[in-house]
XYZ file of C-alpha atoms in Angstrom:
557
model
C 47.211 70.579 -60.185
C 46.433 72.641 -63.323
C 43.460 71.743 -65.462
C 45.861 71.964 -68.400
C 47.913 69.035 -66.960
C 44.913 66.966 -66.473
C 43.728 67.456 -70.094
C 47.287 66.522 -71.340
C 47.222 63.114 -69.548
C 46.698 60.727 -72.423
C 45.728 57.846 -70.214
C 42.549 59.635 -69.095
C 41.235 60.256 -72.622
C 39.711 63.647 -71.904
C 38.518 65.907 -74.715
C 38.105 69.661 -74.251
C 34.702 71.033 -75.398
C 34.967 74.593 -74.140
C 36.994 76.856 -71.900
C 40.322 77.031 -73.784
C 41.217 80.322 -71.915
C 40.622 78.800 -68.442
C 43.026 75.805 -68.568
C 45.326 77.395 -65.898
C 42.655 76.949 -63.224
C 43.731 74.843 -60.287
C 42.009 71.532 -59.525
C 41.787 71.081 -55.713
C 39.731 67.897 -55.639
C 37.220 65.788 -57.523
C 33.562 64.888 -57.039
C 31.248 62.503 -58.868
C 27.523 63.355 -58.934
C 24.316 62.863 -60.731
C 22.304 65.069 -58.370
C 20.450 68.027 -59.886
C 21.812 70.225 -57.126
C 25.062 68.931 -55.575
C 26.058 72.330 -53.976
C 25.899 71.044 -50.415
C 28.799 68.637 -51.252
C 30.995 71.219 -53.023
C 33.610 73.442 -51.379
C 35.197 75.041 -54.486
C 38.023 74.060 -56.790
C 36.671 70.621 -57.632
C 36.590 68.801 -60.960
C 33.011 67.589 -61.146
C 32.368 64.207 -62.889
C 28.814 63.463 -64.034
C 27.068 60.781 -66.027
C 24.258 63.279 -66.914
C 21.534 61.393 -65.209
C 20.220 64.615 -63.806
C 19.436 65.941 -67.319
C 15.806 65.326 -68.419
C 15.534 67.958 -71.076
C 17.658 70.841 -72.511
C 16.320 73.248 -70.001
C 18.154 71.452 -67.122
C 21.613 72.328 -68.226
C 21.549 76.048 -67.434
C 20.503 75.771 -63.772
C 22.901 72.873 -63.191
C 25.901 74.852 -64.612
C 24.946 77.968 -62.670
C 24.930 75.979 -59.329
C 28.469 74.654 -60.174
C 29.812 78.034 -61.014
C 28.335 79.589 -57.843
C 30.035 76.843 -55.772
C 33.455 77.764 -57.246
C 33.918 74.501 -59.337
C 37.051 74.565 -61.531
C 35.589 72.396 -64.365
C 32.951 69.963 -65.442
C 33.607 66.551 -67.055
C 30.635 64.805 -68.675
C 30.641 61.024 -69.333
C 29.682 59.779 -72.866
C 28.559 56.314 -71.718
C 24.976 57.186 -71.137
C 23.971 59.652 -73.913
C 26.821 59.396 -76.380
C 27.944 62.932 -77.360
C 27.635 65.621 -74.709
C 24.461 67.600 -75.437
C 24.867 70.924 -77.202
C 22.758 72.796 -74.497
C 25.233 71.769 -71.888
C 28.190 72.911 -74.020
C 26.382 76.311 -74.626
C 25.669 76.746 -70.810
C 29.243 76.088 -69.900
C 30.363 78.629 -72.488
C 28.052 81.353 -71.125
C 29.328 80.866 -67.651
C 33.086 80.398 -68.706
C 33.068 76.938 -67.045
C 35.605 74.569 -68.740
C 33.817 71.407 -70.113
C 35.521 68.095 -70.730
C 34.165 64.956 -72.322
C 34.948 61.626 -70.619
C 35.195 58.700 -73.217
C 32.949 55.817 -72.423
C 36.010 53.562 -71.993
C 37.395 55.582 -69.086
C 36.015 54.898 -65.605
C 35.303 57.801 -63.300
C 37.261 55.934 -60.638
C 40.397 56.189 -62.798
C 40.106 59.931 -63.039
C 39.456 60.239 -59.306
C 42.517 58.240 -58.383
C 44.647 60.311 -60.756
C 43.412 63.648 -59.366
C 43.696 62.585 -55.696
C 47.206 61.336 -56.293
C 48.354 64.471 -58.067
C 46.575 67.048 -55.812
C 47.891 65.376 -52.618
C 51.393 65.402 -54.099
C 51.317 69.037 -54.847
C 49.799 70.066 -51.531
C 51.285 67.792 -48.989
C 54.793 67.316 -50.191
C 56.209 64.179 -48.477
C 52.702 63.125 -47.552
C 52.088 62.387 -51.181
C 54.028 59.193 -50.677
C 51.477 58.143 -48.118
C 48.543 58.600 -50.516
C 50.426 56.932 -53.318
C 51.243 53.885 -51.143
C 47.545 53.724 -50.160
C 46.590 53.759 -53.807
C 49.008 51.036 -54.932
C 48.026 48.759 -52.044
C 44.311 49.194 -52.555
C 44.486 48.749 -56.256
C 46.657 45.637 -56.116
C 43.673 43.412 -55.387
C 42.416 41.633 -52.210
C 46.041 40.729 -51.286
C 46.743 44.442 -50.866
C 44.728 44.544 -47.589
C 42.002 47.041 -48.614
C 41.100 49.863 -46.184
C 42.928 48.262 -43.320
C 46.231 48.998 -45.047
C 45.103 52.694 -45.585
C 44.383 53.088 -41.897
C 47.648 51.445 -40.820
C 49.549 54.008 -42.918
C 47.421 56.861 -41.448
C 48.527 55.651 -38.042
C 52.254 54.983 -38.877
C 52.837 58.052 -41.150
C 50.447 60.704 -39.755
C 49.998 59.430 -36.189
C 46.155 59.321 -36.712
C 43.952 56.600 -35.179
C 41.086 55.942 -37.645
C 38.364 53.497 -38.397
C 36.005 52.935 -41.316
C 32.407 52.361 -40.234
C 29.287 51.377 -42.096
C 26.027 53.462 -41.612
C 24.738 50.784 -39.150
C 27.828 51.217 -36.979
C 29.572 47.959 -38.087
C 33.389 48.206 -37.958
C 34.624 47.642 -41.448
C 38.281 48.418 -40.966
C 40.674 49.785 -38.329
C 44.415 50.287 -38.228
C 46.556 47.960 -36.240
C 48.242 51.014 -34.691
C 44.880 52.303 -33.317
C 45.430 50.111 -30.277
C 42.289 48.538 -28.803
C 39.420 47.922 -31.132
C 36.730 50.655 -31.084
C 33.923 49.407 -28.812
C 30.693 48.494 -30.415
C 28.803 51.047 -28.528
C 31.134 53.788 -29.692
C 30.780 52.555 -33.316
C 27.060 52.776 -32.998
C 27.097 56.243 -31.441
C 29.473 57.689 -34.098
C 27.358 56.180 -36.897
C 24.243 57.633 -35.383
C 25.834 61.086 -34.996
C 27.085 60.956 -38.560
C 23.661 60.088 -39.949
C 21.995 62.778 -37.889
C 24.574 65.504 -39.015
C 24.345 64.330 -42.654
C 20.496 64.613 -42.647
C 20.842 68.309 -41.843
C 22.943 68.954 -44.945
C 26.071 69.953 -42.977
C 29.277 69.298 -44.718
C 31.845 66.926 -43.032
C 33.908 66.521 -41.146
C 31.487 66.348 -38.267
C 32.884 66.860 -34.814
C 31.674 64.319 -32.106
C 32.790 64.021 -28.471
C 32.319 60.710 -26.688
C 33.450 60.877 -23.145
C 36.741 62.562 -23.123
C 37.553 61.689 -26.747
C 37.006 63.911 -29.766
C 36.353 62.284 -33.186
C 36.058 63.833 -36.650
C 33.755 62.046 -39.073
C 34.331 62.175 -42.821
C 31.768 60.779 -45.261
C 33.033 58.164 -47.708
C 30.851 58.589 -50.817
C 30.839 56.402 -53.866
C 33.224 57.477 -56.660
C 31.403 55.458 -59.347
C 28.055 56.032 -60.843
C 25.324 54.179 -59.005
C 22.596 52.394 -60.978
C 20.394 55.365 -60.169
C 21.121 58.581 -58.259
C 20.058 58.785 -54.682
C 16.675 60.452 -54.326
C 18.015 62.881 -51.726
C 20.533 63.160 -48.970
C 18.342 61.002 -46.599
C 18.912 57.915 -48.753
C 22.522 58.552 -49.661
C 23.367 58.965 -45.969
C 21.895 55.421 -45.241
C 24.205 53.945 -47.910
C 27.521 55.674 -47.353
C 30.473 54.487 -45.246
C 32.247 56.988 -42.936
C 35.738 57.519 -41.755
C 36.117 58.198 -38.039
C 39.431 59.842 -37.012
C 40.389 60.327 -33.349
C 41.238 63.990 -33.655
C 39.578 67.465 -33.826
C 39.743 68.290 -37.534
C 38.705 71.818 -36.697
C 42.278 72.520 -35.628
C 43.861 71.181 -38.865
C 45.468 73.103 -41.698
C 43.845 73.028 -44.977
C 46.445 70.723 -46.434
C 45.791 68.104 -43.904
C 42.064 68.306 -44.425
C 42.516 67.962 -48.170
C 44.705 64.944 -47.629
C 42.046 63.207 -45.513
C 39.347 63.995 -48.080
C 41.709 62.399 -50.596
C 41.997 59.285 -48.416
C 38.204 59.019 -48.225
C 38.121 58.955 -51.942
C 40.579 56.174 -52.078
C 38.561 54.253 -49.582
C 35.540 54.829 -51.713
C 37.290 53.057 -54.531
C 37.507 49.983 -52.341
C 33.841 50.384 -51.469
C 32.918 50.529 -55.124
C 34.912 47.400 -55.737
C 33.099 45.566 -52.938
C 29.784 46.665 -54.279
C 30.707 45.375 -57.669
C 31.470 41.978 -56.167
C 27.832 41.854 -54.950
C 26.489 42.060 -58.507
C 26.546 38.332 -58.961
C 24.721 37.615 -55.678
C 22.119 40.280 -56.439
C 21.517 38.899 -59.926
C 21.037 35.326 -58.345
C 18.503 36.603 -55.940
C 16.707 38.533 -58.604
C 16.446 35.556 -60.880
C 15.252 33.206 -58.134
C 12.644 35.645 -56.869
C 11.253 36.403 -60.370
C 10.810 32.710 -60.797
C 9.091 32.315 -57.452
C 6.707 35.283 -58.067
C 5.958 34.058 -61.639
C 4.828 30.672 -60.250
C 7.517 28.827 -62.045
C 7.802 25.025 -61.566
C 9.645 23.909 -58.473
C 12.160 22.128 -60.489
C 13.138 25.276 -62.329
C 13.498 27.153 -59.115
C 15.526 24.288 -57.593
C 17.951 24.474 -60.517
C 18.616 28.126 -59.870
C 19.040 27.468 -56.083
C 21.632 24.784 -57.041
C 23.613 27.515 -58.963
C 23.279 29.960 -56.032
C 24.272 27.605 -53.201
C 28.000 27.234 -54.180
C 28.357 31.031 -54.646
C 26.748 31.872 -51.281
C 28.144 28.903 -49.256
C 31.317 27.838 -51.042
C 32.474 24.321 -50.153
C 29.000 23.168 -48.999
C 28.265 19.646 -50.025
C 24.454 19.779 -50.015
C 21.932 22.288 -50.959
C 21.191 24.448 -47.915
C 17.910 25.494 -46.338
C 16.794 29.003 -47.006
C 15.079 31.880 -45.320
C 13.517 34.946 -46.866
C 13.798 38.461 -45.322
C 11.744 41.386 -46.669
C 12.745 45.065 -45.872
C 11.081 48.328 -46.762
C 11.983 52.007 -46.161
C 9.117 54.530 -46.086
C 9.167 58.287 -45.765
C 6.232 59.993 -44.014
C 3.588 61.258 -46.368
C 5.571 60.352 -49.551
C 5.133 57.691 -52.150
C 8.638 56.320 -52.572
C 10.562 53.789 -54.542
C 13.113 53.153 -51.876
C 14.098 49.679 -52.923
C 17.851 50.410 -53.634
C 18.376 52.028 -50.136
C 16.399 49.191 -48.523
C 18.666 46.774 -50.475
C 21.872 48.421 -49.187
C 20.522 48.438 -45.619
C 19.364 44.807 -45.773
C 22.836 43.714 -47.099
C 24.481 45.488 -44.222
C 22.036 44.228 -41.488
C 22.316 40.619 -42.586
C 26.193 40.612 -42.395
C 27.476 37.679 -40.238
C 30.284 39.186 -38.103
C 31.852 35.738 -37.718
C 32.145 35.043 -41.452
C 35.643 34.852 -43.040
C 36.941 36.455 -46.242
C 37.568 39.954 -47.474
C 33.833 40.716 -47.738
C 31.671 39.608 -44.819
C 28.530 39.895 -46.847
C 29.594 37.272 -49.337
C 26.805 34.896 -48.230
C 23.940 37.343 -48.784
C 21.814 37.673 -51.857
C 19.493 40.722 -52.021
C 17.251 41.847 -54.805
C 14.927 44.808 -54.833
C 11.667 45.951 -56.417
C 10.600 49.520 -56.483
C 9.355 49.554 -52.928
C 11.061 46.687 -51.073
C 14.258 44.563 -50.770
C 14.125 40.797 -50.596
C 16.945 38.700 -49.241
C 17.666 34.937 -49.832
C 19.521 33.863 -46.743
C 21.215 30.439 -47.059
C 21.569 28.140 -44.052
C 23.820 25.158 -43.848
C 21.772 21.960 -43.865
C 20.386 21.769 -40.421
C 19.836 18.501 -38.519
C 16.449 17.539 -37.141
C 17.319 18.391 -33.562
C 18.288 21.999 -34.634
C 15.464 22.513 -37.000
C 12.479 24.369 -35.714
C 11.106 27.795 -34.860
C 14.481 29.030 -33.545
C 16.673 27.922 -36.439
C 18.219 30.551 -38.720
C 17.865 34.289 -38.674
C 15.720 35.718 -35.840
C 13.932 39.012 -36.398
C 14.813 40.595 -33.058
C 18.501 39.783 -33.251
C 18.773 41.356 -36.662
C 18.151 44.788 -35.343
C 19.668 44.502 -31.858
C 22.995 46.302 -32.687
C 21.811 48.460 -35.518
C 18.484 49.944 -34.156
C 20.034 53.133 -32.578
C 22.181 54.391 -35.513
C 19.481 53.601 -38.040
C 16.816 55.350 -35.880
C 19.022 58.462 -35.965
C 19.263 58.266 -39.725
C 15.480 57.882 -40.075
C 14.553 60.258 -37.404
C 11.750 62.678 -38.172
C 10.278 61.249 -41.342
C 11.513 57.710 -42.195
C 10.831 54.156 -41.114
C 12.551 50.756 -41.717
C 10.451 47.602 -41.265
C 11.583 44.043 -41.725
C 9.811 40.693 -41.860
C 11.629 37.237 -41.523
C 10.265 33.885 -42.680
C 10.821 30.465 -41.271
C 13.472 28.209 -42.826
C 12.248 26.206 -45.832
C 13.783 22.970 -47.101
C 13.107 23.033 -50.780
C 12.147 25.229 -53.777
C 8.506 24.447 -53.155
C 8.525 26.291 -49.866
C 10.079 29.603 -51.156
C 6.828 31.105 -52.412
C 5.193 30.510 -49.046
C 8.311 31.899 -47.269
C 8.200 35.074 -49.297
C 4.546 35.597 -48.468
C 5.257 34.842 -44.768
C 8.103 37.381 -44.709
C 5.903 39.934 -46.284
C 3.092 39.334 -43.722
C 5.650 39.615 -40.918
C 6.900 42.945 -42.281
C 3.388 44.247 -42.219
C 3.048 43.166 -38.628
C 6.255 45.184 -37.846
C 4.920 48.161 -39.743
C 1.911 48.240 -37.337
C 4.255 48.869 -34.438
C 5.456 52.158 -33.160
C 9.081 53.204 -33.735
C 11.467 54.103 -36.608
C 13.068 50.642 -36.844
C 10.865 47.522 -36.368
C 11.004 43.790 -37.299
C 8.811 40.766 -36.907
C 9.411 37.108 -37.388
C 7.341 34.132 -38.540
C 6.757 33.044 -35.028
C 4.438 35.955 -34.498
C 2.202 34.952 -37.331
C 0.651 32.274 -35.189
C -0.492 34.748 -32.604
C -2.961 37.594 -32.267
C -0.385 40.090 -33.490
C -1.011 38.782 -37.063
C -4.496 40.278 -36.963
C -3.681 43.763 -35.564
C -2.063 45.307 -38.680
C -5.177 44.533 -40.676
C -7.670 46.232 -38.372
C -8.900 49.411 -40.105
C -7.553 52.586 -38.602
C -11.005 53.964 -37.667
C -12.015 50.722 -35.991
C -8.661 50.691 -34.151
C -9.151 54.249 -32.931
C -12.739 53.661 -31.807
C -11.904 50.412 -29.918
C -8.944 51.910 -28.060
C -10.705 55.161 -27.237
C -13.665 53.502 -25.694
C -11.610 51.481 -23.379
C -8.541 53.663 -22.675
C -9.494 57.327 -23.055
C -11.262 57.338 -19.697
C -8.172 56.025 -17.973
C -5.917 58.546 -19.901
C -8.096 61.514 -18.893
C -8.137 60.369 -15.199
C -4.296 59.965 -15.276
C -3.883 63.402 -16.725
C -6.015 65.002 -14.077
C -4.893 62.993 -11.084
C -1.539 61.486 -12.038
C -2.949 58.139 -10.906
C -0.914 55.916 -13.280
C -3.947 53.750 -14.172
C -2.681 52.861 -17.600
C 0.766 51.596 -16.328
C -1.078 49.668 -13.574
C -3.328 48.026 -16.108
C -0.342 46.892 -18.310
C 1.387 45.487 -15.351
C -1.651 43.710 -13.970
C -2.258 42.000 -17.431
C 1.429 41.226 -17.801
C 1.277 39.452 -14.357
C -1.713 37.372 -15.437
C -3.945 39.024 -12.806
C -1.728 38.037 -9.877
C -2.216 40.675 -7.048
C 0.948 39.709 -5.326
C 3.268 39.697 -8.384
C 1.791 42.844 -9.754
C 2.049 44.741 -6.467
C 5.709 43.686 -6.057
C 6.509 44.779 -9.630
C 4.925 48.185 -9.084
C 6.314 48.555 -5.494
C 2.754 49.008 -4.181
C 0.822 47.678 -1.240
C -1.741 45.138 -2.436
C -4.573 47.352 -1.100
C -3.282 50.291 -3.157
C -3.284 47.982 -6.264
C -6.807 46.880 -5.499
C -7.954 50.457 -5.269
C -6.455 51.254 -8.641
C -7.926 48.230 -10.400
C -11.276 49.102 -8.825
C -10.978 52.587 -10.301
C -10.142 51.116 -13.777
C -13.316 48.931 -13.517
C -15.420 51.923 -12.314
C -14.363 54.273 -15.158
C -14.696 51.679 -17.865
C -17.549 49.519 -16.728
C -15.452 46.415 -17.153
C -14.600 43.527 -14.813
C -10.872 42.564 -14.733
C -11.818 39.177 -13.192
C -13.459 38.187 -16.601
C -11.344 36.740 -19.338
C -13.306 38.592 -22.059
C -12.628 42.045 -20.431
C -8.912 41.218 -19.803
C -8.606 40.232 -23.491
C -10.215 43.513 -24.656
C -7.828 45.580 -22.508
C -4.891 43.537 -23.743
C -5.720 44.196 -27.359
C -6.564 47.891 -26.832
C -3.176 48.404 -25.315
C -1.496 46.552 -28.089
C -3.215 48.618 -30.708
C -2.828 51.980 -29.029
C-alpha cells in the first residue's frame, strides 16, 4: 500500500510531520520497536512504529534514523503517549535523511495500525489470499469465541494447505490447526523451540529452516505488536519471551508474496498474544500486592484479606481459600549485572502452566510478580486433605523443568542461566513469609549446581545440600582439590576411571558386590581400584568420615 493511503485513513489518526514529497513510497509491512538498533529485524519497506523509549537525549535521534534509512524503511511513526509531542531533534533527523515521519495520537493503539497495514498489504500482494488474512483478523478480534490462533491455523490449512503450529519458547503447544492431522509430538515441539532459540540468539532473521527426521519445518518468530512495559535488553531476552510459528514446509522455496503473507499472519497471532498478556495484568498485580505486604512485614490479617481477593481470580468456583506455594526464578547472564526480572517473569508464567487446565488461557491460575532481579510466583493449590498434605503435595521442583529443560538450555547456551526454587505448601497468610525465604534458599541451592537450567525444592533444605551453596569458593576449591586432584591426575595419565569408580562405590553404600555389578567389573578389579584411591589420597574408604569427605567433594566439584 502507498504511504499516502495510510495517512488518509482517518480512523488511524496519523499526522504528517515531515516527508510530504515521499508519500508515494510503498509500505510492505509494519514493525513495532523500542530498540536503539532494530536493524536485525528489518528487511526493507516497513512502517516502523516506536514509543520512543530508545531516546535518552537529543543525540540519540540521528543514529536511530540513520539505521532505519540504511535498512530501507519506508517511514517512521512515533507515538505521543510517552513524551507528548514528537521531539524536534527527531523531526530534524528525519528531514535530513528524507525519511517520512508520522505522529501517532495517544488514543491510537499500535496494534490498530498493525492490523490495518497487514490487512491492506496482504490484500494488494496476495490477491485472493487477502480474504484469508481478513477472515483471520475478524475471527481473532471477535473475542474469545472467535477461537484465537487455532482458527488462524485452521484457515492456513484449509486455504493454503499448510500444516502449522504455534509454540511457546519452552516448546509448549499453544495452538495447532485441526487440519494438521496428528498433534505435533512433545519431543518435536521441544526440539523446534530449542532450534528457534539457538537461531534467534545468533541474530539470524527468520524464517529458520529445521529438519527433524524426514520433515522440514520453517520457524517464524511471533513478536509482540504492542509496546512492552520496558524494551527487552537484547535479543537474548526477547527470544526467551516470544512465541514462534512452526510451518511444515521449506520457506526457502516460497515466492516473496507467500513469505509476506506468513509474516502478516505472525503479526495477527501476535495481536492475540498481546491480548493474552493483557489478561495477565490482574494476576500480576495481585501477586505484586501480596508480596509487597509479605516483604514489608504486614499483619497476617491484612495479607489474608488480599489472599481472599486473589483466590477467586486464580481458582474460580473454589469454596474455601486454597493453600499456597511460592516459586522464585532468576535469569543471570555470565559476567553481567542484570535486571532480568521481566524475562524471568515471562518464563516462570510459562513453566508453571498446568497442561490439564481448562479455558482460553492455560495460565489463568498463575500470579507472578517480579523485582529487578527475580520473579516470584504465588501458586494456589486446592485445599488439600490431611492424607494428601505433606512433602510431595503441590508443585515439585524437578517436575517443573522436566519438559522445558532442553529448549531453555538452548536459549541460554553460552552465557545464561535459569535457576528456580520451590517452597513447601503453606496453609495461611502467616506462612507466606517463611515460604518466600524457603523458595529463595532453594533457588540458591539450585544456583550452586552445574547446568544452564536448574531447580531445587524445599525437601532439599533439610539435607547437606543446603550447606553447599554457602561454602566460599576458595574453601570449596581447596577441599575438592586436596581429595580429588590426585585421582584426576592419575585418571588422565592411566585412564583408570578412579573418579567414576569412587562415585559408584559411594552410591552403592560401599557394597562391593553391587558396585562391581553396576560397573561390570570383577570384585577383585574393584578392590584394586579402591585400594589405589586410598593409596593416592591417604584416606580409608571403610571409615564413615572419609566416605563423607569424598561424598561432599564430589558434590562440590
